[in-house]
CSV table of C-alpha atoms and ligand atoms in Angstrom, one decimal:
chain,number,residue,atom,x,y,z
A,1,MET,CA,25.4,8.3,-1.1
A,2,LYS,CA,26.1,6.0,1.9
A,3,ILE,CA,28.0,6.2,5.2
A,4,ILE,CA,30.7,3.6,4.9
A,5,ALA,CA,32.8,4.5,8.2
A,6,ALA,CA,32.4,6.6,11.4
A,7,ASP,CA,35.7,6.7,13.3
A,8,VAL,CA,36.1,8.4,16.9
A,9,ILE,CA,39.4,10.1,17.2
A,10,VAL,CA,40.7,11.1,20.7
A,11,THR,CA,43.7,13.4,20.7
A,12,SER,CA,45.2,15.6,23.4
A,13,PRO,CA,47.6,18.4,22.0
A,14,ASP,CA,46.9,21.1,24.6
A,15,ARG,CA,43.9,19.3,26.0
A,16,ASN,CA,41.6,16.4,25.3
A,17,PHE,CA,39.4,16.4,22.1
A,18,VAL,CA,36.8,14.0,20.8
A,19,THR,CA,36.3,14.2,17.1
A,20,LEU,CA,34.0,12.1,15.0
A,21,LYS,CA,35.1,11.4,11.3
A,22,ILE,CA,32.2,10.2,8.9
A,23,THR,CA,33.3,8.7,5.6
A,24,THR,CA,30.9,8.1,2.6
A,25,ASP,CA,31.1,5.9,-0.2
A,26,ASP,CA,31.8,8.9,-2.5
A,27,GLY,CA,35.0,9.5,-0.5
A,28,ILE,CA,33.9,12.6,1.3
A,29,THR,CA,34.7,12.9,4.8
A,30,GLY,CA,33.0,15.0,7.5
A,31,LEU,CA,34.2,16.1,11.0
A,32,GLY,CA,32.1,16.8,14.2
A,33,ASP,CA,33.3,18.0,17.6
A,34,GLY,CA,32.1,15.7,20.8
A,35,THR,CA,34.3,17.2,23.3
A,36,LEU,CA,32.9,17.2,26.7
A,37,ASN,CA,35.5,18.7,29.2
A,38,GLY,CA,36.4,16.3,31.9
A,39,ARG,CA,34.1,13.5,30.7
A,40,GLU,CA,35.6,12.9,27.3
A,41,LEU,CA,35.6,9.1,27.3
A,42,SER,CA,31.9,8.9,28.1
A,43,VAL,CA,31.0,10.6,24.8
A,44,VAL,CA,33.8,8.2,23.1
A,45,SER,CA,31.9,5.2,24.5
A,46,TYR,CA,28.4,6.7,23.5
A,47,LEU,CA,29.7,7.2,20.0
A,48,ALA,CA,31.7,4.2,19.5
A,49,ASP,CA,29.5,1.6,21.3
A,50,HIS,CA,25.9,3.0,20.5
A,51,VAL,CA,26.0,5.5,17.6
A,52,VAL,CA,28.6,4.4,15.0
A,53,PRO,CA,26.9,1.0,14.4
A,54,LEU,CA,23.6,2.8,13.6
A,55,LEU,CA,25.3,5.2,11.1
A,56,ILE,CA,26.7,2.6,8.8
A,57,GLY,CA,24.7,2.3,5.6
A,58,ARG,CA,22.7,5.5,6.1
A,59,ASP,CA,22.2,8.3,3.7
A,60,PRO,CA,24.5,11.2,5.0
A,61,HIS,CA,22.2,13.6,3.4
A,62,ARG,CA,19.3,12.9,5.6
A,63,ILE,CA,20.4,15.1,8.5
A,64,GLU,CA,17.1,15.9,10.0
A,65,ASP,CA,16.1,12.2,9.9
A,66,THR,CA,19.4,11.1,11.5
A,67,TRP,CA,19.0,13.8,14.2
A,68,GLN,CA,15.4,12.6,15.1
A,69,PHE,CA,16.4,9.0,14.9
A,70,LEU,CA,19.4,9.5,17.3
A,71,TYR,CA,17.4,11.6,19.8
A,72,ARG,CA,14.2,9.6,19.7
A,73,SER,CA,15.4,5.9,19.2
A,74,ALA,CA,17.6,6.0,22.3
A,75,TYR,CA,14.4,6.3,24.4
A,76,TRP,CA,16.6,8.0,26.9
A,77,ARG,CA,16.6,11.6,26.2
A,78,ARG,CA,18.8,14.8,26.7
A,79,GLY,CA,21.8,15.0,28.9
A,80,PRO,CA,25.4,16.3,28.0
A,81,VAL,CA,26.9,13.0,26.9
A,82,THR,CA,24.0,12.0,24.5
A,83,MET,CA,23.6,15.6,23.1
A,84,ALA,CA,27.4,15.9,22.5
A,85,ALA,CA,27.4,12.6,20.6
A,86,ILE,CA,24.4,13.8,18.5
A,87,ALA,CA,26.3,17.1,17.8
A,88,ALA,CA,29.3,15.2,16.6
A,89,VAL,CA,27.2,13.3,14.1
A,90,ASP,CA,25.2,16.3,13.1
A,91,VAL,CA,28.1,18.7,12.6
A,92,ALA,CA,29.8,15.8,10.6
A,93,LEU,CA,26.9,15.5,8.3
A,94,TRP,CA,26.5,19.2,7.8
A,95,ASP,CA,30.2,19.3,6.8
A,96,ILE,CA,29.6,16.4,4.3
A,97,LYS,CA,26.5,18.1,2.7
A,98,ALA,CA,28.3,21.5,2.4
A,99,LYS,CA,31.4,19.7,0.7
A,100,ALA,CA,29.0,17.7,-1.5
A,101,ALA,CA,27.4,21.1,-2.6
A,102,GLY,CA,30.9,22.7,-3.0
A,103,MET,CA,30.0,25.5,-0.6
A,104,PRO,CA,31.0,26.7,2.8
A,105,LEU,CA,28.2,25.7,5.4
A,106,TYR,CA,26.9,29.1,6.0
A,107,GLN,CA,25.6,29.2,2.4
A,108,LEU,CA,23.4,26.3,3.1
A,109,LEU,CA,22.2,27.9,6.2
A,110,GLY,CA,20.8,30.9,4.3
A,111,GLY,CA,24.0,32.8,3.4
A,112,ALA,CA,25.8,35.4,5.3
A,113,SER,CA,23.8,37.9,7.3
A,114,ARG,CA,26.9,40.1,8.3
A,115,ASN,CA,30.4,40.6,7.2
A,116,GLY,CA,32.1,39.3,10.2
A,117,ILE,CA,31.5,37.9,13.8
A,118,MET,CA,32.1,40.0,16.7
A,119,ALA,CA,34.3,38.0,19.2
A,120,TYR,CA,35.2,38.5,22.7
A,121,GLY,CA,38.3,37.4,24.6
A,122,HIS,CA,39.2,36.6,28.2
A,123,ALA,CA,41.2,39.2,30.1
A,124,SER,CA,42.0,38.7,33.7
A,125,GLY,CA,44.4,39.7,36.5
A,126,ARG,CA,45.1,39.2,40.1
A,127,ASP,CA,45.1,42.9,40.7
A,128,LEU,CA,44.3,45.9,38.7
A,129,PRO,CA,47.7,46.7,37.0
A,130,GLU,CA,47.8,43.0,35.9
A,131,LEU,CA,44.2,43.1,34.7
A,132,PHE,CA,44.8,46.4,32.7
A,133,ASP,CA,47.9,44.8,31.1
A,134,SER,CA,45.7,41.7,30.0
A,135,ILE,CA,43.0,44.0,28.7
A,136,ARG,CA,45.7,46.0,26.6
A,137,ARG,CA,47.2,42.7,25.4
A,138,HIS,CA,43.8,41.5,24.3
A,139,LEU,CA,43.2,44.8,22.4
A,140,ASP,CA,46.6,44.3,20.7
A,141,MET,CA,45.5,40.9,19.7
A,142,GLY,CA,42.7,42.4,17.9
A,143,TYR,CA,39.9,41.8,20.4
A,144,ARG,CA,37.4,44.6,20.5
A,145,SER,CA,35.2,43.2,23.2
A,146,ILE,CA,36.7,41.8,26.6
A,147,ARG,CA,35.5,39.6,29.3
A,148,VAL,CA,36.9,40.8,32.7
A,149,GLN,CA,37.6,38.3,35.4
A,150,THR,CA,39.6,39.2,38.6
A,151,SER,CA,41.1,37.7,41.8
A,152,VAL,CA,39.2,38.5,45.0
A,153,PRO,CA,41.0,39.6,48.3
A,154,GLY,CA,40.5,36.5,50.6
A,155,ILE,CA,40.1,33.9,47.9
A,156,ASN,CA,43.1,32.0,46.8
A,157,ALA,CA,42.2,30.5,43.6
A,158,VAL,CA,39.3,31.7,41.4
A,159,TYR,CA,37.7,30.7,38.1
A,160,GLY,CA,39.1,32.5,35.0
A,161,VAL,CA,42.2,34.2,36.4
A,162,ALA,CA,45.0,33.4,33.9
A,163,ALA,CA,48.1,34.4,36.1
A,164,GLN,CA,47.1,32.3,39.1
A,165,PRO,CA,49.2,29.2,39.7
A,166,SER,CA,47.6,26.0,38.5
A,167,VAL,CA,48.5,22.5,39.6
A,168,ASP,CA,49.9,21.5,36.1
A,169,GLY,CA,51.6,24.7,35.4
A,170,LYS,CA,49.6,25.6,32.3
A,171,ARG,CA,48.1,29.0,31.8
A,172,TYR,CA,44.8,28.7,33.6
A,173,ASP,CA,42.6,30.7,31.3
A,174,TYR,CA,43.7,28.4,28.3
A,175,GLU,CA,42.4,25.4,30.1
A,176,PRO,CA,40.7,25.4,33.6
A,177,ALA,CA,40.8,21.5,33.4
A,178,GLN,CA,44.1,20.3,34.7
A,179,ARG,CA,45.9,17.1,34.0
A,180,THR,CA,45.6,15.7,37.5
A,181,ALA,CA,44.3,12.4,38.8
A,182,LEU,CA,41.7,14.2,41.1
A,183,PRO,CA,39.8,17.4,40.6
A,184,ALA,CA,41.9,20.6,41.9
A,185,GLU,CA,40.2,22.2,44.8
A,186,GLU,CA,39.5,26.0,44.7
A,187,ASP,CA,37.9,28.2,47.2
A,188,TRP,CA,35.0,30.6,47.1
A,189,ASP,CA,33.2,33.3,49.1
A,190,THR,CA,30.3,35.1,47.5
A,191,ARG,CA,30.1,38.1,50.0
A,192,ALA,CA,33.8,38.9,49.3
A,193,TYR,CA,33.2,38.7,45.6
A,194,LEU,CA,30.2,41.0,45.7
A,195,ARG,CA,32.2,43.6,47.7
A,196,HIS,CA,35.0,43.4,45.4
A,197,LEU,CA,33.7,43.2,41.8
A,198,PRO,CA,31.9,46.6,41.2
A,199,GLY,CA,35.1,48.5,42.2
A,200,VAL,CA,37.0,46.6,39.6
A,201,PHE,CA,34.6,47.5,36.9
A,202,GLU,CA,34.6,51.2,38.0
A,203,ALA,CA,38.3,51.0,37.6
A,204,VAL,CA,38.3,49.5,34.3
A,205,ARG,CA,35.7,51.9,33.0
A,206,ASN,CA,37.8,54.8,34.0
A,207,GLU,CA,40.9,53.4,32.6
A,208,PHE,CA,39.4,52.2,29.3
A,209,GLY,CA,36.5,54.7,28.6
A,210,PRO,CA,32.7,54.1,28.0
A,211,GLU,CA,32.7,52.4,24.6
A,212,LEU,CA,34.6,49.2,25.1
A,213,PRO,CA,32.1,46.2,25.3
A,214,LEU,CA,32.9,44.5,28.7
A,215,LEU,CA,31.5,41.1,29.8
A,216,HIS,CA,31.8,39.1,33.0
A,217,ASP,CA,31.1,35.5,34.1
A,218,GLY,CA,29.5,34.8,37.5
A,219,HIS,CA,30.1,31.1,36.7
A,220,HIS,CA,27.1,29.8,38.7
A,221,ARG,CA,28.1,31.0,42.1
A,222,MET,CA,25.2,33.3,43.3
A,223,THR,CA,21.9,32.8,44.7
A,224,PRO,CA,19.2,34.8,42.9
A,225,ILE,CA,19.0,37.6,45.3
A,226,GLN,CA,22.9,37.9,45.2
A,227,ALA,CA,22.7,38.0,41.6
A,228,ALA,CA,20.2,40.6,41.7
A,229,LYS,CA,22.4,42.7,43.9
A,230,LEU,CA,25.4,42.3,41.5
A,231,GLY,CA,23.5,43.2,38.6
A,232,LYS,CA,22.3,46.4,40.1
A,233,ALA,CA,25.6,47.2,41.5
A,234,LEU,CA,27.2,46.7,37.8
A,235,GLU,CA,24.7,48.9,36.0
A,236,PRO,CA,26.7,52.1,36.0
A,237,TYR,CA,29.5,50.2,34.2
A,238,ASP,CA,27.2,49.2,31.3
A,239,LEU,CA,28.1,45.7,30.8
A,240,PHE,CA,27.4,43.8,27.6
A,241,TRP,CA,26.3,40.8,29.8
A,242,LEU,CA,26.6,39.2,33.0
A,243,GLU,CA,26.8,35.5,32.4
A,244,ASP,CA,25.7,32.5,34.5
A,245,CYS,CA,24.8,34.7,37.5
A,246,THR,CA,23.1,31.8,39.1
A,247,PRO,CA,22.9,27.9,38.6
A,248,ALA,CA,19.8,27.9,36.1
A,249,GLU,CA,18.4,24.4,36.4
A,250,ASN,CA,15.6,26.4,38.1
A,251,GLN,CA,14.6,28.6,35.3
A,252,GLU,CA,12.0,30.5,37.4
A,253,ALA,CA,14.9,31.8,39.6
A,254,LEU,CA,15.7,34.2,36.9
A,255,ARG,CA,12.5,36.1,37.4
A,256,LEU,CA,13.8,37.3,40.8
A,257,VAL,CA,17.1,38.5,39.1
A,258,ARG,CA,15.2,40.1,36.2
A,259,ARG,CA,12.9,42.2,38.4
A,260,HIS,CA,15.8,44.0,39.9
A,261,THR,CA,18.3,44.7,37.2
A,262,THR,CA,18.7,46.0,33.6
A,263,THR,CA,22.3,44.4,33.3
A,264,PRO,CA,21.8,42.0,30.4
A,265,LEU,CA,22.0,38.3,31.3
A,266,ALA,CA,23.6,35.4,29.3
A,267,ILE,CA,23.0,31.8,30.4
A,268,GLY,CA,23.4,28.3,29.0
A,269,GLU,CA,26.9,27.0,28.4
A,270,ILE,CA,26.0,23.8,30.4
A,271,PHE,CA,22.6,23.4,28.7
A,272,ASN,CA,22.1,20.7,26.2
A,273,THR,CA,18.5,21.0,24.8
A,274,VAL,CA,15.7,23.8,23.9
A,275,TRP,CA,13.8,22.5,27.0
A,276,ASP,CA,16.5,24.0,29.2
A,277,TYR,CA,15.6,27.4,28.1
A,278,GLN,CA,11.9,27.2,27.7
A,279,THR,CA,10.8,29.4,30.5
A,280,LEU,CA,14.0,31.6,30.1
A,281,ILE,CA,13.1,32.4,26.5
A,282,ARG,CA,9.3,32.6,26.7
A,283,GLU,CA,9.3,35.0,29.6
A,284,GLN,CA,12.3,36.8,28.2
A,285,LEU,CA,14.2,36.2,31.3
A,286,ILE,CA,17.9,36.4,29.6
A,287,ASP,CA,19.2,38.3,26.6
A,288,TYR,CA,21.8,35.9,25.3
A,289,VAL,CA,21.8,32.1,24.7
A,290,ARG,CA,25.2,30.7,25.6
A,291,SER,CA,24.9,27.0,24.4
A,292,ALA,CA,27.7,25.5,22.4
A,293,VAL,CA,27.0,23.7,19.0
A,294,THR,CA,29.1,20.9,20.6
A,295,HIS,CA,27.0,20.4,23.6
A,296,THR,CA,23.4,21.2,22.2
A,297,GLY,CA,22.9,18.7,19.5
A,298,GLY,CA,24.8,20.4,16.6
A,299,ILE,CA,23.7,22.8,14.0
A,300,THR,CA,20.3,21.3,13.5
A,301,ALA,CA,19.2,21.7,17.2
A,302,MET,CA,21.0,25.0,17.7
A,303,ARG,CA,19.3,26.6,14.6
A,304,LYS,CA,15.9,25.8,16.0
A,305,LEU,CA,16.9,26.9,19.5
A,306,LEU,CA,18.2,30.3,18.2
A,307,ASP,CA,15.3,30.7,15.8
A,308,TYR,CA,12.9,30.3,18.9
A,309,ALA,CA,15.0,32.9,20.9
A,310,ALA,CA,14.8,35.3,18.0
A,311,GLN,CA,10.9,35.7,18.5
A,312,TYR,CA,11.7,37.1,21.9
A,313,GLN,CA,14.6,39.4,20.8
A,314,ILE,CA,17.0,37.2,22.4
A,315,LYS,CA,20.4,36.8,20.8
A,316,SER,CA,23.1,34.3,20.3
A,317,GLY,CA,26.5,34.3,22.5
A,318,ILE,CA,27.8,30.9,21.6
A,319,HIS,CA,30.2,29.1,24.0
A,320,GLY,CA,33.8,29.1,22.5
A,321,PRO,CA,36.3,28.3,25.1
A,322,THR,CA,39.5,26.1,24.3
A,323,ASP,CA,37.4,22.9,25.2
A,324,ILE,CA,35.4,23.4,22.1
A,325,SER,CA,37.7,21.9,19.3
A,326,PRO,CA,38.5,23.9,16.2
A,327,VAL,CA,35.7,21.7,14.5
A,328,GLY,CA,33.1,22.8,17.1
A,329,MET,CA,34.3,26.4,16.7
A,330,ALA,CA,34.2,26.4,13.0
A,331,ALA,CA,30.6,25.0,13.2
A,332,ALA,CA,29.6,27.8,15.5
A,333,LEU,CA,31.0,30.4,13.2
A,334,HIS,CA,29.0,29.2,10.1
A,335,LEU,CA,25.8,29.5,12.2
A,336,ASP,CA,26.9,32.9,13.6
A,337,LEU,CA,27.3,34.3,10.2
A,338,ALA,CA,24.0,33.1,8.8
A,339,ILE,CA,21.5,33.6,11.6
A,340,HIS,CA,19.8,37.0,12.0
A,341,ASN,CA,19.7,37.2,15.8
A,342,PHE,CA,23.7,37.0,16.4
A,343,GLY,CA,24.9,38.6,19.5
A,344,ILE,CA,28.5,37.8,20.0
A,345,GLN,CA,30.9,34.9,19.9
A,346,GLU,CA,33.2,33.8,22.5
A,347,TYR,CA,36.8,33.1,21.1
A,348,MET,CA,39.7,31.7,23.4
A,349,GLN,CA,42.5,31.0,21.0
A,350,HIS,CA,43.8,27.5,20.7
A,351,GLY,CA,47.5,26.6,21.3
A,352,ALA,CA,50.1,25.8,18.6
A,353,ALA,CA,49.9,21.9,19.1
A,354,THR,CA,46.0,22.1,18.7
A,355,ASN,CA,46.4,24.2,15.4
A,356,GLU,CA,48.8,21.6,14.1
A,357,VAL,CA,46.4,18.7,14.7
A,358,PHE,CA,43.4,20.8,13.5
A,359,ARG,CA,44.0,23.0,10.4
A,360,SER,CA,41.2,25.6,10.3
A,361,SER,CA,40.3,28.2,7.7
A,362,PHE,CA,38.6,30.7,10.1
A,363,THR,CA,40.2,34.2,10.4
A,364,PHE,CA,40.2,36.7,13.1
A,365,ASP,CA,40.9,40.2,12.2
A,366,ASP,CA,40.2,43.7,13.9
A,367,GLY,CA,37.6,42.0,16.4
A,368,TYR,CA,35.9,40.1,13.8
A,369,LEU,CA,35.9,36.3,13.0
A,370,HIS,CA,35.0,34.8,9.6
A,371,PRO,CA,34.6,30.9,8.9
A,372,GLY,CA,36.4,31.2,5.5
A,373,GLU,CA,35.2,30.1,2.0
A,374,LEU,CA,36.3,26.5,2.0
A,375,PRO,CA,33.5,23.9,1.1
A,376,GLY,CA,32.1,22.4,4.3
A,377,ILE,CA,33.0,23.8,7.8
A,378,GLY,CA,36.6,24.4,6.7
A,379,VAL,CA,38.5,22.2,9.1
A,380,GLU,CA,41.0,19.3,8.4
A,381,LEU,CA,42.3,16.9,10.9
A,382,ASP,CA,45.9,15.5,10.7
A,383,GLU,CA,45.4,12.2,12.0
A,384,LYS,CA,49.1,11.4,12.3
A,385,ALA,CA,49.7,14.5,14.2
A,386,ALA,CA,46.6,13.6,16.4
A,387,ALA,CA,48.2,10.3,17.1
A,388,GLY,CA,51.1,11.9,18.6
A,389,PHE,CA,49.1,13.2,21.5
A,390,PRO,CA,47.3,10.5,23.2
A,391,TYR,CA,44.5,10.9,25.7
A,392,GLN,CA,45.4,12.3,29.2
A,393,PRO,CA,43.0,12.2,32.1
A,394,ALA,CA,42.0,15.8,33.2
A,395,TYR,CA,39.4,17.2,35.4
A,396,LEU,CA,37.8,20.7,36.0
A,397,PRO,CA,38.3,22.1,39.5
A,398,PHE,CA,35.7,22.1,42.0
A,399,ASN,CA,34.8,24.7,44.9
A,400,ARG,CA,34.7,24.7,48.6
A,401,LEU,CA,33.6,27.4,51.0
A,402,GLN,CA,35.7,28.5,54.0
A,403,ASP,CA,33.9,26.1,56.2
A,404,GLY,CA,34.4,23.0,53.8
A,405,THR,CA,31.0,22.9,52.0
A,406,VAL,CA,31.2,22.1,48.4
A,407,HIS,CA,30.0,25.0,46.3
A,408,ASP,CA,29.1,25.4,42.6
A,409,TRP,CA,32.2,25.8,40.4
B,1,EZ4,O1,34.3,27.2,32.5
B,1,EZ4,O2,34.5,25.9,29.1
B,1,EZ4,O3,32.4,31.2,29.6
B,1,EZ4,N1,33.2,30.2,29.6
B,1,EZ4,C1,33.3,29.3,30.6
B,1,EZ4,C2,34.4,28.2,30.4
B,1,EZ4,C3,34.0,27.0,31.1
B,1,EZ4,C4,34.7,25.8,30.5
B,1,EZ4,C5,34.2,24.5,31.1
B,1,EZ4,O4,34.6,23.4,30.2
B,1,EZ4,O5,32.6,29.5,31.5
B,1,EZ4,O6,35.7,28.8,30.7
B,2,CO,CO1,31.0,30.9,31.2
């Protein structure tokens, strides 16, 4: 079999998505997701200008060889643009191989290790009544694990709170990136956040009881000692995890957090290779790997990363916000079903326009996702529908402290 075409398709139904479609001389097509929120066109260029010409004529079955070739032949290694482009190729090739085999991808990865994939959704509120309503709504939607984000007195616009006004009038939790010419400015005050959050979790536990798995995303804003303090303060509320408690380029910083708290830690949604995790995994400084299949080199690289993590009793918590396309989501679900060290899967639901462009076979029922039984990854792209939604510039917001200093978002 030979690759005869590789097309990069950009579409913006509810937000921008970058999809690679690889076609073989047998007429089989495969899809891969290369969406990098706020930097989509960089991946488009990397793919179209530098990767597609290398794919034509290659044997699509040689997935490992193609991965190693794209990673090593560029000379320049790692980085989110490169690794998203490699991921798009890798997932498209796995889709082709599984279609050629007539099996859903999870079968080629070793078959199902579980019946379904526990998913968590994003509840949020500006105050407790609004937050409780949002949690109840998510329970009604079928979620059995809930991420809790809240406004903080003294902070106007904070990450992850759906009901706060956004510049483009869209619900903020569906898409923090806004279709504005410049990134929207938000504000931040870590001390105010640290004072407020434990009381919110106490109230949520009192209202919803001890069993409901609760998660929280710190979104890279604390120093290690602040993260340690928060982890300790949240221990009575038994979190499933505390995510991105501190920016983690400095992996050693997690030693300090870990010494002080037994709150489980999840890190990695902005990471793109196993090397970003080397110290975190080897020293067991985290409990969950947050990488996206879309941003970490695809199925081939994620499988190796998660197998490495498994030796240290570290589990998966694959990134699944709306800026992972249904193609990237489906790829994650096949991996989730097959690996032994599955933890939980993030699942924010895409809007109607996105589901019109991407037709997916995966299901969500009573807290559990399943990738379905179609050959391949189980996603079709309607290219005519996609063409009706041209690219629109959009940026993620950024943060300033009260004195005007730029802070991590
Ligand atoms: O901010 O996907 O845990 N989920 C998250 C996401 C990220 C966005 C960035 O593109 O932190 O909401
Ligand atoms: Co996050």
